[in-house]
Short mmCIF file of C-alpha atoms and ligand atoms in Angstrom, two decimals:
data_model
loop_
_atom_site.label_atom_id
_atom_site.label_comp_id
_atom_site.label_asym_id
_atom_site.label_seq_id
_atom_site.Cartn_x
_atom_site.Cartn_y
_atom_site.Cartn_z
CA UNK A 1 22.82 12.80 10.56
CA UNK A 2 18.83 13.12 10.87
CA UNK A 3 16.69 12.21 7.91
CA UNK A 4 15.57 15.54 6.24
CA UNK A 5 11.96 15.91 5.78
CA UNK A 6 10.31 17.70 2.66
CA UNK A 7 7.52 20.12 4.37
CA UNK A 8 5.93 22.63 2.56
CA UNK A 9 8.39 23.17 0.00
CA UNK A 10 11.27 23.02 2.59
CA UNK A 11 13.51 20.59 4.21
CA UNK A 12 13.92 20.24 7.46
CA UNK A 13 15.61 17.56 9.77
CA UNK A 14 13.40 15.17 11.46
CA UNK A 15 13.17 16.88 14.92
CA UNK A 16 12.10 19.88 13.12
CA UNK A 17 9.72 18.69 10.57
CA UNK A 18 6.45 20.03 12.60
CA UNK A 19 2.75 20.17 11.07
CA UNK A 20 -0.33 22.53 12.79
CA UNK A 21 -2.07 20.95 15.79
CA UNK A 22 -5.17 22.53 13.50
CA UNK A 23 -4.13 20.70 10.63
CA UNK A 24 -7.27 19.01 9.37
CA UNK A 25 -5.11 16.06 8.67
CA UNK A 26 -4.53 15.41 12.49
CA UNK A 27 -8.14 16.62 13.45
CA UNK A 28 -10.17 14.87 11.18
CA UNK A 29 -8.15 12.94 8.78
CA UNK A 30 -9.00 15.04 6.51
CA UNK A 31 -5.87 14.09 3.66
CA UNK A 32 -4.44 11.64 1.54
CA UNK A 33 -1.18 10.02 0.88
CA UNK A 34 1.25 7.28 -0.76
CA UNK A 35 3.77 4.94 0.15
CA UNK A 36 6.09 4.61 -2.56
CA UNK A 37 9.61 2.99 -3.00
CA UNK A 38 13.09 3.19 -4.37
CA UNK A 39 15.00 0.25 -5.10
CA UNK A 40 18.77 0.15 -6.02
CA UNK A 41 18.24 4.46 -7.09
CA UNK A 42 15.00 4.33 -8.90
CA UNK A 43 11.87 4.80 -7.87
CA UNK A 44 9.70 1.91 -8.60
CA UNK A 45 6.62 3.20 -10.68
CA UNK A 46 6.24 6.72 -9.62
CA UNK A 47 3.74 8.10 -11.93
CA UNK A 48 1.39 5.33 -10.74
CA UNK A 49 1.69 6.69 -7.38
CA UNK A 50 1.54 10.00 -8.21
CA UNK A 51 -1.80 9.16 -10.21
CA UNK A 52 -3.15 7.63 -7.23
CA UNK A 53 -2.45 10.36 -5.01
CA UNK A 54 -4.11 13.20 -7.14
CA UNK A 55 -7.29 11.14 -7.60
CA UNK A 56 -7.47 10.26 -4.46
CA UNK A 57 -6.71 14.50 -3.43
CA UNK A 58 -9.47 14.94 -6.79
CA UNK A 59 -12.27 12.62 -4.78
CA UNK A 60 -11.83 15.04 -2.00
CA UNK A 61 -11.48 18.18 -3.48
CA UNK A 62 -7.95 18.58 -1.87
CA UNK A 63 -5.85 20.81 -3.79
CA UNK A 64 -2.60 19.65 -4.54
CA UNK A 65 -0.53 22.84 -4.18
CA UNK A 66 2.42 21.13 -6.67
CA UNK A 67 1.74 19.92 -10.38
CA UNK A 68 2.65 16.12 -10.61
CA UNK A 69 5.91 17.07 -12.43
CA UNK A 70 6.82 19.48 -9.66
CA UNK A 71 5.62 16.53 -7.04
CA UNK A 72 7.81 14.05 -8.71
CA UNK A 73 10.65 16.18 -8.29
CA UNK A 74 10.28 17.00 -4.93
CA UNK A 75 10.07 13.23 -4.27
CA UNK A 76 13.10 12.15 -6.21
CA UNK A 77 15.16 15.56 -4.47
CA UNK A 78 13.71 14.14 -0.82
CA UNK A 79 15.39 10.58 -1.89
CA UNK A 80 18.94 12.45 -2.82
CA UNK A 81 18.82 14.32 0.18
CA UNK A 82 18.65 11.58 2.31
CA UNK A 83 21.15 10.16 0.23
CA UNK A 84 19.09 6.93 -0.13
CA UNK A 85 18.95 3.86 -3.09
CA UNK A 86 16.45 1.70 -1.02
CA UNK A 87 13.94 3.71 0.75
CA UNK A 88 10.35 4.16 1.50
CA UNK A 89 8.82 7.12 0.62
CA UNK A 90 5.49 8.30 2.40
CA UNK A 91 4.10 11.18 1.20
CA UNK A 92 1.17 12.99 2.89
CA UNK A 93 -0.80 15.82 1.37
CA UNK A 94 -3.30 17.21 4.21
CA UNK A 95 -6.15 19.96 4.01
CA UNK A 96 -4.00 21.96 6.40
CA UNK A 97 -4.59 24.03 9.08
CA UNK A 98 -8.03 25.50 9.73
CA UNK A 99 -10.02 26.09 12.85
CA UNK A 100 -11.85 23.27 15.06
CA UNK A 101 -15.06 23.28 12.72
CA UNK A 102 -14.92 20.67 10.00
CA UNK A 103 -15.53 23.16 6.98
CA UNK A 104 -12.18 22.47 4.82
CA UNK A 105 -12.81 26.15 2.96
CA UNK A 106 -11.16 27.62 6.65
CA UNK A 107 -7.92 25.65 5.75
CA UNK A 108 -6.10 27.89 2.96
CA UNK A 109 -3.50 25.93 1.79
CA UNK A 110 -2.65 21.97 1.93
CA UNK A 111 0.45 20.62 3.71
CA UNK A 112 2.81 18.72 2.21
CA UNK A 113 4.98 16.19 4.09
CA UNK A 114 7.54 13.81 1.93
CA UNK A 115 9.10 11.49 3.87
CA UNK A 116 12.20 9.22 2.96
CA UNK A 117 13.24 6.24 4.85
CA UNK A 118 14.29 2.97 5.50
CA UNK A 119 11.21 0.38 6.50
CA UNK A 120 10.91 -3.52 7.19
CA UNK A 121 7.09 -4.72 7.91
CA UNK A 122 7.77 -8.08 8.46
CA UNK A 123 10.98 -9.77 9.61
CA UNK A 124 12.98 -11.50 7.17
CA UNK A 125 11.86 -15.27 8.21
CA UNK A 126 8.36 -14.61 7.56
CA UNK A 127 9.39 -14.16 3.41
CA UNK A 128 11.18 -17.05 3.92
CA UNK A 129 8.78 -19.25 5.94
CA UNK A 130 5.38 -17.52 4.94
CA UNK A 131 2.81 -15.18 7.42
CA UNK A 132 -0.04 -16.95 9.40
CA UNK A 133 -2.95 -14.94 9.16
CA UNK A 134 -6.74 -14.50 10.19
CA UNK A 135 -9.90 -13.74 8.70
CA UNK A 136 -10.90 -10.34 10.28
CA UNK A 137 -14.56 -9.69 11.95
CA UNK A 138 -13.97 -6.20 10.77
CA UNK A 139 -15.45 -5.72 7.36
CA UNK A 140 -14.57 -3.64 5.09
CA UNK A 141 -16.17 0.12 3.89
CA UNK A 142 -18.60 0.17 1.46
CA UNK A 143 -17.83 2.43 -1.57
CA UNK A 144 -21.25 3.94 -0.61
CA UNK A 145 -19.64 4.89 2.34
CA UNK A 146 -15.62 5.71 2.43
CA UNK A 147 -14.44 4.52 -0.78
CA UNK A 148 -11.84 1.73 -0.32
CA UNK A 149 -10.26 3.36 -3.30
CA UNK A 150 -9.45 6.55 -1.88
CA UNK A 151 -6.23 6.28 -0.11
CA UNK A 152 -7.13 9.05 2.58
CA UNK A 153 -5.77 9.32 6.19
CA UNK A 154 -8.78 7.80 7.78
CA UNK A 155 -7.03 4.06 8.20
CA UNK A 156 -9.27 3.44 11.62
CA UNK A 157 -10.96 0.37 9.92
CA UNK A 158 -7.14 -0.55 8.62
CA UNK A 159 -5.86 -0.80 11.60
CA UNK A 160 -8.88 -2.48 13.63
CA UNK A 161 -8.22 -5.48 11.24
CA UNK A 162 -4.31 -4.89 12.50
CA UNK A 163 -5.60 -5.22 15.87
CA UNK A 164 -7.64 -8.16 14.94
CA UNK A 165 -4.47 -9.46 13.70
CA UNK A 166 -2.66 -8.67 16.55
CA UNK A 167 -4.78 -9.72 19.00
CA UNK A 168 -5.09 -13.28 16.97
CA UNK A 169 -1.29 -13.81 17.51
CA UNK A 170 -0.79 -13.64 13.81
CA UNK A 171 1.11 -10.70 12.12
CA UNK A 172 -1.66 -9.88 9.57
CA UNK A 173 -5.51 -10.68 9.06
CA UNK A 174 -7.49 -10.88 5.94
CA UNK A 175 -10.56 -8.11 5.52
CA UNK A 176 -14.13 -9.47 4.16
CA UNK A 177 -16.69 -6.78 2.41
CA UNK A 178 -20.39 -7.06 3.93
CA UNK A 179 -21.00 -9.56 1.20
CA UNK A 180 -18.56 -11.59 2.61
CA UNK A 181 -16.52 -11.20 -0.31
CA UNK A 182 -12.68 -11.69 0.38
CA UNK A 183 -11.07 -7.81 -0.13
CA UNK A 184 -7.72 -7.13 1.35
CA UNK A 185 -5.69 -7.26 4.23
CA UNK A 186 -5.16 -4.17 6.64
CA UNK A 187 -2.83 -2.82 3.75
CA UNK A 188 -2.43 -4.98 1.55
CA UNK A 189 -4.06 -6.81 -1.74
CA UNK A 190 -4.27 -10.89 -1.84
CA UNK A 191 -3.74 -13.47 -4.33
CA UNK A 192 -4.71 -17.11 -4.06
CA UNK A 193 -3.86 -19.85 -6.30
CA UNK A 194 -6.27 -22.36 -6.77
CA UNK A 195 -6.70 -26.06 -7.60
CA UNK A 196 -5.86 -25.39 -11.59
CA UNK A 197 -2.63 -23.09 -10.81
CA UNK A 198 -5.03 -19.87 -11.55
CA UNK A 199 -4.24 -17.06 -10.34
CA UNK A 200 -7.05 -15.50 -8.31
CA UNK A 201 -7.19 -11.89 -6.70
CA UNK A 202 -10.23 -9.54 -6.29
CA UNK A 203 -11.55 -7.08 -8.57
CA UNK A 204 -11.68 -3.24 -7.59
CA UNK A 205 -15.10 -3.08 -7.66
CA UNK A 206 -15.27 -4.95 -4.73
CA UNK A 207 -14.32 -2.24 -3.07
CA UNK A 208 -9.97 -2.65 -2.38
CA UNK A 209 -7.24 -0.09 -2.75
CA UNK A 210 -6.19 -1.09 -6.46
CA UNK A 211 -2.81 -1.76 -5.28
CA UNK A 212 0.57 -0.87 -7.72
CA UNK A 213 2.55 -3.87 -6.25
CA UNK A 214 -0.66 -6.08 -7.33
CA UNK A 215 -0.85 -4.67 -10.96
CA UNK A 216 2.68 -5.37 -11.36
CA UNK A 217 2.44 -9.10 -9.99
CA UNK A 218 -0.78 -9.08 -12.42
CA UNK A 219 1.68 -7.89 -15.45
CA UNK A 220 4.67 -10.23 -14.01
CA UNK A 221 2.28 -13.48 -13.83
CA UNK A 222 0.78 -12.83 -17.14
CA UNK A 223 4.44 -12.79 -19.17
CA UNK A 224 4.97 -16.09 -16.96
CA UNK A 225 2.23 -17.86 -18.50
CA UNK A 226 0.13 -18.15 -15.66
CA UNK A 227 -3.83 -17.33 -15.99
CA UNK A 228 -4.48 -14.55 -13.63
CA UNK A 229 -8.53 -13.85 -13.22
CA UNK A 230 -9.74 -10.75 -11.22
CA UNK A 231 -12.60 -12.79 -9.61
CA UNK A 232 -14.61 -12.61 -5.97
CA UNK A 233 -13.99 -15.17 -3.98
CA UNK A 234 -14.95 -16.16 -0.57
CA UNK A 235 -13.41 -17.55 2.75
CA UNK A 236 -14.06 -21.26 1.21
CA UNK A 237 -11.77 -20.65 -1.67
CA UNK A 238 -9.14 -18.63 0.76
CA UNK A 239 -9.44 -22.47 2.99
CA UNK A 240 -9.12 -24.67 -0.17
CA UNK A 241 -6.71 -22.70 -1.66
CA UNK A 242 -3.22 -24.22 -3.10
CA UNK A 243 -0.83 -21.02 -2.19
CA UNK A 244 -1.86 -17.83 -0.96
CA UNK A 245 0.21 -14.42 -1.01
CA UNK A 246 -0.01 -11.08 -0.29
CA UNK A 247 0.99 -8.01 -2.09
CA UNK A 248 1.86 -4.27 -1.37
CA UNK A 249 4.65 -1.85 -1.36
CA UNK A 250 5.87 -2.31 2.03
CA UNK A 251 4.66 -5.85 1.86
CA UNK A 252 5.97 -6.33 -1.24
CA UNK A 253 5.01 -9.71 -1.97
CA UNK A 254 5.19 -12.38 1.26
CA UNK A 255 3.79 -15.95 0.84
CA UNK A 256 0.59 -17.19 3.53
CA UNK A 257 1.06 -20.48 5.11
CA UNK A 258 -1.93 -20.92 6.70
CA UNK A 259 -5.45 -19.03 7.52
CA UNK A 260 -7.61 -19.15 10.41
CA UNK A 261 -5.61 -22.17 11.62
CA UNK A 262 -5.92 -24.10 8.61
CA UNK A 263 -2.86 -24.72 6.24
CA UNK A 264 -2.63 -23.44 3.26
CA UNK A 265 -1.37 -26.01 0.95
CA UNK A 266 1.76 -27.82 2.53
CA UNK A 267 2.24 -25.39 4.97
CA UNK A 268 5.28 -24.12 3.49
CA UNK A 269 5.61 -21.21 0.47
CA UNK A 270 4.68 -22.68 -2.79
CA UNK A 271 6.23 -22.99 -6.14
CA UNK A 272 4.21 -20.19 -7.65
CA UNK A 273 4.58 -17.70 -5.15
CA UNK A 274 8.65 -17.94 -4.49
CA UNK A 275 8.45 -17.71 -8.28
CA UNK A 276 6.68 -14.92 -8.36
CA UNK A 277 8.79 -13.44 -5.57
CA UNK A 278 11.76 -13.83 -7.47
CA UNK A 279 10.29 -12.35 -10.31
CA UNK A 280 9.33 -9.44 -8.82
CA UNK A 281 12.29 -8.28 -6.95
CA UNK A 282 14.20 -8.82 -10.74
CA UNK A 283 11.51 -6.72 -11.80
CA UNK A 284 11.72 -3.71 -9.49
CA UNK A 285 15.93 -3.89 -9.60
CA UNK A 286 15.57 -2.84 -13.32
CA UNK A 287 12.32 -0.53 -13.41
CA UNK A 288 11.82 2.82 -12.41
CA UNK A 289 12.44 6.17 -12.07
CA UNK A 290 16.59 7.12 -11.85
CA UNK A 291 16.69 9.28 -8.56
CA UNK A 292 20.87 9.66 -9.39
CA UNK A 293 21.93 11.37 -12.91
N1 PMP B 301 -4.60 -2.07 0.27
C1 PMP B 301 -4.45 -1.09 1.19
C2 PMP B 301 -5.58 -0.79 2.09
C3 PMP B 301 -3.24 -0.39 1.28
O1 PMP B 301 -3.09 0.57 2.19
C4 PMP B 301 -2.18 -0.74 0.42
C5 PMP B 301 -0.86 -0.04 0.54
N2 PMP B 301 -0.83 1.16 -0.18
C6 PMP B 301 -2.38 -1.74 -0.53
C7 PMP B 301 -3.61 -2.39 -0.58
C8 PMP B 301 -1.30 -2.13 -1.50
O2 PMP B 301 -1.13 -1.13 -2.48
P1 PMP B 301 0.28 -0.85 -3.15
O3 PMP B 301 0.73 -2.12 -3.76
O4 PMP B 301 0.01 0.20 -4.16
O5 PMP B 301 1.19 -0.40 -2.07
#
């Protein structure tokens, strides 16, 4: 049977879930939206999501036409619909449709797309054997530009650095800010541990997506005893680093073996990291919202 699509207050099978061709969302990316995840019939911190999502819809002045507690139903009813325990859920909230100016006050009412299905980003043996990655040419917005931290559906830059990647023979590349600063990867936060077992990733202001996976592995690393430090670092400490991960909810969390060529490490996932790994998939078996009664 077809996956049934939440749209506009409705659900729909897949074939039939349609938005406008003037929908400001596909004209201008002119929207927002959230990837979120169930594991094992919860959904794995939904009100940070949902928090996320209506800042992000509060930077632009994009109405949310549900509450959050009528947007956290619809998300947990799109899940039992689908009759899923392990999904990923995108959910899209777009100005809607307007005319072919840019003025947002000609679109009346926001769209609303919730989407719940299965997804794999990287194969299997790349947990198991780590990701090669690159350093990007692409930098990075400013905030004084597009605000890294609004999660809006303008990922152009995002997916140059995928290209980057792509184009590098590697599945993923690393994104620098103009000051050279270390920030992300295409959609994704990263972690290095360095020559004292610290635990290093970079701080929001330095203009990332403050990802949910990467505040949990923050909270997970900090009841392990490691020191975690939210500190800007450069491409020299991503080169001398001892491990090197990378965190998200698709992602989840997937060890780096080497960057730009050089090996991380021993070329092989380190201690830290598969701990960490391990930690975190106990974690989000046991936390969440129930989806099932
Ligand atoms: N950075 C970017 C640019 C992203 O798109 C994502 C995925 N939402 C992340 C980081 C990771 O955030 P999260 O752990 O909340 O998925």
């Amino acid at each position: 049977m077809s996956i049934q699509i939440y749209i506009d207050g409705v659900f729909r099978p897949k074939e039939e879930a349609k938005v406008s061709v003037f929908d400001h969302g596909y004209l201008y990316g002119d929207g927002v939206f959230e990837g979120t995840r169930a594991y094992n019939g919860r959904i794995f911190k939904l009100q940070e999501h949902l928090e996320r999502l209506y800042e992000s819809a509060r930077h632009i002045l994009l109405d949310i036409p549900l509450s959050m507690e009528e947007m956290k139903e619809a998300t947990l009813e799109t899940v039992r619909r689908n009759n899923l325990h392990d999904a990923y859920i995108r959910t899209v909230v777009s100005r809607g449709a307007g005319d072919l100016g840019l003025d947002p006050r000609k679109c009346t009412r926001a769209s609303m797309v919730i989407i719940a299905d299965k997804i794999s980003l990287f194969p299997q043996e790349f947990y198991d054997r780590g990701l090669e990655v690159v350093t990007a040419v692409t930098r990075q917005r400013t905030a004084d530009t597009m605000e890294p931290r609004i999660k809006s559906l303008n990922y152009l830059n995002n997916i140059l650095v995928k290209i980057e990647a792509a184009q590098a023979g590697v599945m993923e590349a690393i994104v620098l800010n103009t000051q050279g600063y270390v920030v992300e990867g295409s959609g994704c936060n990263i972690f290095i541990i360095n020559k004292n077992g610290e635990l290093i990733t970079p701080p929001p202001y330095l203009g990332i997506l403050e990802g949910i996976t990467r505040n949990t592995v923050i909270e997970i690393a900090g009841q392990e005893g490691l020191t975690v430090k939210e500190l800007p670092f450069t491409r020299h400490d991503l080169y001398i680093s001892r491990e090197c991960f990378l965190t998200g909810t698709a992602a989840e969390l997937i060890p780096v073996i080497s960057i730009d060529r050089r090996t991380v490490g021993e070329g092989i996932p380190g201690a830290v990291t598969r701990n960490l790994m391990r930690k975190f998939h106990d974690y989000v078996q046991h936390n969440g919202t129930p989806v099932y009664p």
